[in-house]
CSV table of C-alpha atoms and ligand atoms in Angstrom, one decimal:
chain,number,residue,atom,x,y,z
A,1,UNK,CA,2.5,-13.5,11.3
A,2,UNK,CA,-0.2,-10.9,10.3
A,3,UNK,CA,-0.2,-7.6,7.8
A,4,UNK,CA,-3.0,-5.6,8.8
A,5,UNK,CA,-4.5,-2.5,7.5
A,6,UNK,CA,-7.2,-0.9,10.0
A,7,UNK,CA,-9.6,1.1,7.4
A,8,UNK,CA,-12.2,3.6,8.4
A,9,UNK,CA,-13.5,6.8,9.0
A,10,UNK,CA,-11.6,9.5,11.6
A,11,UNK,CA,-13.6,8.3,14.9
A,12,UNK,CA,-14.6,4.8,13.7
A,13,UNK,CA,-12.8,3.1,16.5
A,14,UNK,CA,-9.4,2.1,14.7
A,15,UNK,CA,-7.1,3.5,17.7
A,16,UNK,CA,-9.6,2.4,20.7
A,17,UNK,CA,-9.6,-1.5,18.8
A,18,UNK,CA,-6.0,-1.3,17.4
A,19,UNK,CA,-4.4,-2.3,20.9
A,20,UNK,CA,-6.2,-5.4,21.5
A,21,UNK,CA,-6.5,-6.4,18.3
A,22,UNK,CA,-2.5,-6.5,18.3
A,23,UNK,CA,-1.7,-7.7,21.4
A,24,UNK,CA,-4.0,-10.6,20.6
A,25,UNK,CA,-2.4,-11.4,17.0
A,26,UNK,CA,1.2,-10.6,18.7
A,27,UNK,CA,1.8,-7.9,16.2
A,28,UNK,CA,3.1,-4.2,16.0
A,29,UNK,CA,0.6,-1.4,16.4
A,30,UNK,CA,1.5,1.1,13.7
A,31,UNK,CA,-0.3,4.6,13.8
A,32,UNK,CA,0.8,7.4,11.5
A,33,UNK,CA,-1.6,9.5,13.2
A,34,UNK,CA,0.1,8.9,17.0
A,35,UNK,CA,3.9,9.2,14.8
A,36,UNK,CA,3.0,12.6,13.5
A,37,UNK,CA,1.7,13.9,17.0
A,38,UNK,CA,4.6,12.8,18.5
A,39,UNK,CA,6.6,14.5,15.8
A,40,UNK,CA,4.7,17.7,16.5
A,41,UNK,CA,5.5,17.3,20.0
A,42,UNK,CA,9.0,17.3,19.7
A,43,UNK,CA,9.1,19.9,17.1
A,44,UNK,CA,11.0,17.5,14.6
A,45,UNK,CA,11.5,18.8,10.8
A,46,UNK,CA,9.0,15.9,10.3
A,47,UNK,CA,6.3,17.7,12.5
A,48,UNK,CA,6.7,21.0,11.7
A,49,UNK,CA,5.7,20.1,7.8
A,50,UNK,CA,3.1,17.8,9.2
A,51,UNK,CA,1.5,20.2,11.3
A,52,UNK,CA,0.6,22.3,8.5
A,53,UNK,CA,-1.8,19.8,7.4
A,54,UNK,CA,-2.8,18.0,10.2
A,55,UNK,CA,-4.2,21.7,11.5
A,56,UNK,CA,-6.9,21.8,8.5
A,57,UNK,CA,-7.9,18.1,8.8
A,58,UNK,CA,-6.2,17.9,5.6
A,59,UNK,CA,-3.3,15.1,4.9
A,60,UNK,CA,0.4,14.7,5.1
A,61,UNK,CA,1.7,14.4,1.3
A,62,UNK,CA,1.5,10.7,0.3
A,63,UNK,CA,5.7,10.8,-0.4
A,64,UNK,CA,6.5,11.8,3.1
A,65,UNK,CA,4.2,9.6,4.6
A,66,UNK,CA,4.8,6.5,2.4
A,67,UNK,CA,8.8,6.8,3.4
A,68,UNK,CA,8.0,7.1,7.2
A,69,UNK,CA,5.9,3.8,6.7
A,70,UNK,CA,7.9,2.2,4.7
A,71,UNK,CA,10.7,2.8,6.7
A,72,UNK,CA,8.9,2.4,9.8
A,73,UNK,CA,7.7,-1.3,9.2
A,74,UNK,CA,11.8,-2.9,7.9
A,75,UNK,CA,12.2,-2.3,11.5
A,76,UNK,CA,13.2,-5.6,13.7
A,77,UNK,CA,10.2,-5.0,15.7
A,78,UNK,CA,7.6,-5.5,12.7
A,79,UNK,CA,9.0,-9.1,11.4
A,80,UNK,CA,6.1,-10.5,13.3
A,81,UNK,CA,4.0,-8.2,11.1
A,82,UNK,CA,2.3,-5.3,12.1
A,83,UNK,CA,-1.2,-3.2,12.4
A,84,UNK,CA,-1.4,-0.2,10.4
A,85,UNK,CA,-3.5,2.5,11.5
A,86,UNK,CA,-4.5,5.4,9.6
A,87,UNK,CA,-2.6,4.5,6.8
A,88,UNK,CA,-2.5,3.8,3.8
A,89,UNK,CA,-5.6,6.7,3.3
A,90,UNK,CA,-5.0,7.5,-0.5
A,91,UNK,CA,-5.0,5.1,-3.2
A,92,UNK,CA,-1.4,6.6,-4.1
A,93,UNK,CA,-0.5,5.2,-1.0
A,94,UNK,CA,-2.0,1.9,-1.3
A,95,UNK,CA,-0.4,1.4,-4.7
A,96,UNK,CA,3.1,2.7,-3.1
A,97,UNK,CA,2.8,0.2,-0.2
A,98,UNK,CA,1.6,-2.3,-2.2
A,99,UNK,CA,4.8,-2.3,-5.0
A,100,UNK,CA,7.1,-2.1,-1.7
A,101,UNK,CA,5.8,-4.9,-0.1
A,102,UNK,CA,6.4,-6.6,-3.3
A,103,UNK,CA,9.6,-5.5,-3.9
A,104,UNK,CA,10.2,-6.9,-0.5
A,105,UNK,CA,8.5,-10.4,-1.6
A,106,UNK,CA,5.9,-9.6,1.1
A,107,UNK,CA,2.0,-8.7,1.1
A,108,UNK,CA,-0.8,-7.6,2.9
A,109,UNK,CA,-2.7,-10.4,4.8
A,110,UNK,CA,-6.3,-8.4,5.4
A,111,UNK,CA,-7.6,-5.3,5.4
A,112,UNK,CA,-10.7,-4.6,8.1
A,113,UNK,CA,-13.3,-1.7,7.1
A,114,UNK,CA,-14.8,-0.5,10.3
A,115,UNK,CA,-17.9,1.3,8.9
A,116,UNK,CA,-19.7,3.9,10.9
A,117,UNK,CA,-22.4,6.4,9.6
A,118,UNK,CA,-21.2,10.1,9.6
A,119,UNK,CA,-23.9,10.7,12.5
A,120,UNK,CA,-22.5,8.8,14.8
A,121,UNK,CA,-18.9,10.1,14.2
A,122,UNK,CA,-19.3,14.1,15.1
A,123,UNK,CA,-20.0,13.4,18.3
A,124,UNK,CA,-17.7,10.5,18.7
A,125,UNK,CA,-14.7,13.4,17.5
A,126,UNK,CA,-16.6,15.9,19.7
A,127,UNK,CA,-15.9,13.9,22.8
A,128,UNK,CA,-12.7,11.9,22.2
A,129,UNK,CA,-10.0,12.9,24.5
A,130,UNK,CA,-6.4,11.2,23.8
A,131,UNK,CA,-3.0,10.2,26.6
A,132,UNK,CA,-0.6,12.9,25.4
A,133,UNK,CA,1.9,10.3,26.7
A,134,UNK,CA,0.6,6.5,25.4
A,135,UNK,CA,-1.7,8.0,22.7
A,136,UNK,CA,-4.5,5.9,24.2
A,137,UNK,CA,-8.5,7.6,22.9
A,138,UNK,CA,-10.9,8.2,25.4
A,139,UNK,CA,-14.4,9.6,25.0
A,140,UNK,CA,-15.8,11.8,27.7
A,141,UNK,CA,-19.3,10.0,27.8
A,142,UNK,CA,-18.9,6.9,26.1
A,143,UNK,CA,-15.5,5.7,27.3
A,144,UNK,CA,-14.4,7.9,30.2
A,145,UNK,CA,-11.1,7.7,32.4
A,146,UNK,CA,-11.6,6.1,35.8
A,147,UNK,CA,-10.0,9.6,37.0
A,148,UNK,CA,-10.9,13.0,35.0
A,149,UNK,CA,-8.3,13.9,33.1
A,150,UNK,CA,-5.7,11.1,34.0
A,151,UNK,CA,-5.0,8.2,30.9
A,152,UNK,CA,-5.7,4.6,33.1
A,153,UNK,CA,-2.9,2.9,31.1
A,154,UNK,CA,-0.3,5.0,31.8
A,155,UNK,CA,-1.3,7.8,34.2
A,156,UNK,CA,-0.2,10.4,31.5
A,157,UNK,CA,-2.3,13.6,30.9
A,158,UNK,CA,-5.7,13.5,28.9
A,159,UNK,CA,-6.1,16.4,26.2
A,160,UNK,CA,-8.4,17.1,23.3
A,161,UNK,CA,-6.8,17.2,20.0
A,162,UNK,CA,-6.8,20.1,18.2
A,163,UNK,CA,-8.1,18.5,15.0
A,164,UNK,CA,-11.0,17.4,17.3
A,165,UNK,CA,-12.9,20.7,16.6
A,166,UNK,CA,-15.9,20.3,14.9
A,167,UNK,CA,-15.1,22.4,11.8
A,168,UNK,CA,-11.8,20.2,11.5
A,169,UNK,CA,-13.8,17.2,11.7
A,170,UNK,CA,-16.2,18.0,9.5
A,171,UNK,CA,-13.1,18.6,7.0
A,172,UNK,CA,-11.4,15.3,7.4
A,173,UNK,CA,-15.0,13.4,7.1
A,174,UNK,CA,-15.1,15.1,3.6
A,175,UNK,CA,-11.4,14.8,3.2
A,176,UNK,CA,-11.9,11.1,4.4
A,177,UNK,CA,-15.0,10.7,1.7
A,178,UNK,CA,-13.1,12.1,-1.1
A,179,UNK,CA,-9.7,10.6,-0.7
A,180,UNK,CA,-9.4,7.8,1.9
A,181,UNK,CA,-13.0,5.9,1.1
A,182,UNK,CA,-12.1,4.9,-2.5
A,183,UNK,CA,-9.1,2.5,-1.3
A,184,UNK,CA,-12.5,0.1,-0.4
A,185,UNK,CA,-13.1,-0.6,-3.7
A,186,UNK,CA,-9.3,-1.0,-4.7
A,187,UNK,CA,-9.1,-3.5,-1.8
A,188,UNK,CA,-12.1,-5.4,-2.4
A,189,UNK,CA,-10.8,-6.0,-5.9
A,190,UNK,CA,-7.3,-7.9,-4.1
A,191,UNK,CA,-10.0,-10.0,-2.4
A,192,UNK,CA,-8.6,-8.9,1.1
A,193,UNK,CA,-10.9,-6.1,2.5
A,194,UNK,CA,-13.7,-7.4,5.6
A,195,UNK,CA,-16.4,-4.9,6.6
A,196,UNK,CA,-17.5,-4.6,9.9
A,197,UNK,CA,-20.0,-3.0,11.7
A,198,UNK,CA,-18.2,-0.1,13.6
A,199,UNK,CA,-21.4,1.2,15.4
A,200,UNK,CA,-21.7,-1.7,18.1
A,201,UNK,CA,-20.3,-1.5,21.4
A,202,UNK,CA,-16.5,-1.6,21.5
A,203,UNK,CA,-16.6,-5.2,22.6
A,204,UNK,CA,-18.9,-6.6,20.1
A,205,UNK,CA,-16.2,-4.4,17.4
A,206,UNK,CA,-13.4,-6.5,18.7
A,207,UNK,CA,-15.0,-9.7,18.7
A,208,UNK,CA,-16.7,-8.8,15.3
A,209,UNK,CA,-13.1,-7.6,13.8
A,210,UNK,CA,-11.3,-11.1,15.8
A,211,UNK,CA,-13.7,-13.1,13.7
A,212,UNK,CA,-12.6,-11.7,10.5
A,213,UNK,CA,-9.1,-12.0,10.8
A,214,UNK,CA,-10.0,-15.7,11.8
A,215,UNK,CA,-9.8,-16.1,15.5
B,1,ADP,P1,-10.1,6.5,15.1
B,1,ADP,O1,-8.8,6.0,15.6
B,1,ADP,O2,-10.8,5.6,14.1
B,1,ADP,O3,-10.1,7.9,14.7
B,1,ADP,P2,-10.9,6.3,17.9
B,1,ADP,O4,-10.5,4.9,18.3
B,1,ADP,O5,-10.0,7.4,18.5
B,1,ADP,O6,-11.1,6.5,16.4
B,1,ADP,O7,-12.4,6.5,18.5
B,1,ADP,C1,-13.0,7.8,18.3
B,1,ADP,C2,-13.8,8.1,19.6
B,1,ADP,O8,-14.9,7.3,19.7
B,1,ADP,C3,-13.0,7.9,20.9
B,1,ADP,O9,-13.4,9.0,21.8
B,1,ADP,C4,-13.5,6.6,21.4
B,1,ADP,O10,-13.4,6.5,22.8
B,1,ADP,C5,-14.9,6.5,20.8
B,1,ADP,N1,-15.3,5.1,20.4
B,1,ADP,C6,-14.6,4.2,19.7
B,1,ADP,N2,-15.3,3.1,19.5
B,1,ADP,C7,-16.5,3.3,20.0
B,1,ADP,C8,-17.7,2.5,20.1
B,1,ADP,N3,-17.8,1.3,19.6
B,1,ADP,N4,-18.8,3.0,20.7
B,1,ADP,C9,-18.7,4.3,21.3
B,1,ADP,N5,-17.6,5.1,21.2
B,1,ADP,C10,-16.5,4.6,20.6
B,2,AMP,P1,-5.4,10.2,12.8
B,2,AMP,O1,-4.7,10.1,14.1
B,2,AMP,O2,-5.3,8.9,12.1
B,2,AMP,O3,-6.8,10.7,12.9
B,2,AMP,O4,-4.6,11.2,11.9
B,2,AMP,C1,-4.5,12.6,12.3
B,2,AMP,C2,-4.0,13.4,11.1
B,2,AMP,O5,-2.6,12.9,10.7
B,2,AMP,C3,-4.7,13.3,9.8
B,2,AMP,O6,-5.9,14.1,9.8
B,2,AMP,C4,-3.7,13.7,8.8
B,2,AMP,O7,-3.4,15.1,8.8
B,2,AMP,C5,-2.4,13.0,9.3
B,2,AMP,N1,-2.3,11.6,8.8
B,2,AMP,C6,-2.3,10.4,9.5
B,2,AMP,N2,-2.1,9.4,8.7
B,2,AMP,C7,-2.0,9.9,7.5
B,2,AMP,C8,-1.8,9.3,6.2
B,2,AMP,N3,-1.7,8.0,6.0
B,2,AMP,N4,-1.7,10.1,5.1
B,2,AMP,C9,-1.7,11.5,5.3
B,2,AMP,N5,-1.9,12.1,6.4
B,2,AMP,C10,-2.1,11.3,7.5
């Protein structure tokens, strides 16, 4: 039984480790990112407000997102615990998620910071191509699909999001600096947050993210 927050940067590698990481621990993978495109998708009241935000590179309100997670993770499906990705990303939310775990009797167990300089994570964003069906990230040059355009996992169509333009990413990295990297510091202070090194191969991430959550 693990509670998992994946921290980091938009293109630090949370979604490409986030699979492995819980099929090894046995626990749910959780990302608000893949809920809200998939909200989008089917045109849902829930997607149509996200949208607006999700187009700038700017974030969700904290309320609406905090319910859908809080919600989201009471679910039978989660009471082996869970891996959250992309969330919380504002300390409001931390705080929120924190007082409901507790209201709940529950905590987090860690929280992993995959760090990655800025330079490295244009051109990651520039190149990442997503399964409009499974949600699993590709990168044209450093991760391709074995067939152009086809998701290996699931045989679903690959696309570019549209928050993958580099204006928009350029916005969320600032958005990301301004909102999302203070919750470092407010984890480090629970004693729970492990950095790792987010600009290594992906296997060496895994293995270096395993290790921290003691495997
Ligand atoms: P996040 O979920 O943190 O936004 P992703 O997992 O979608 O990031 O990764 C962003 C892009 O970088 C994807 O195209 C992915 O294939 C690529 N990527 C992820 N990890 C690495 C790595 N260690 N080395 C090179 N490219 C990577
Ligand atoms: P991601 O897939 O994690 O890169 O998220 C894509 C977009 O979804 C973000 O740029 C935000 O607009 C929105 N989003 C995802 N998670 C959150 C969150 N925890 N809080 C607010 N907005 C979010």
């Amino acid at each position: 039984m693990k509670r998992v927050v994946l921290l980091g940067p938009p293109g630090a590698g949370k979604g490409t480790q986030a699979t492995g990481i819980a099929e090894k621990f046995n626990i749910l993978h959780i990302s608000t990112g893949d809920i809200f495109r998939a909200n989008v998708k089917q045109g849902t009241p829930l997607g149509l407000k996200a949208k607006e935000y999700m187009d700038k590179g700017a974030l969700v309100p904290d309320e609406l997102t905090c319910d859908l997670v809080e919600d989201r993770i009471m679910q039978d499906d989660c009471k082996n615990g869970y891996l959250l990705d992309g969330f919380p990303r504002t300390v409001f939310q931390a705080e929120h998620f924190d007082k409901f775990l507790a209201s709940k009797g529950q905590q987090l167990d860690d929280v992993i910071d995959i760090e990655v300089p800025d330079s490295v994570l244009i051109p990651r964003a520039a190149g990442r191509r997503v399964c409009k069906q499974c949600g699993k990230p590709y990168h044209v040059e450093f991760n391709p699909t074995k067939v152009e355009g086809v998701c290996d996992a699931c045989g679903g169509e690959v696309y570019q999001r549209a928050d993958d333009a580099e204006e928009t990413v350029r916005n969320r990295l600032k958005v990301y600096a301004e909102q999302t990297a203070p919750l470092t510091g407010y984890y480090k202070n629970s004693g729970i947050l492990k950095a790792v090194n987010g600009d290594q191969t992906m296997d060496k991430v895994f293995a270096d993210i395993c290790k921290a959550l003691g495997e």
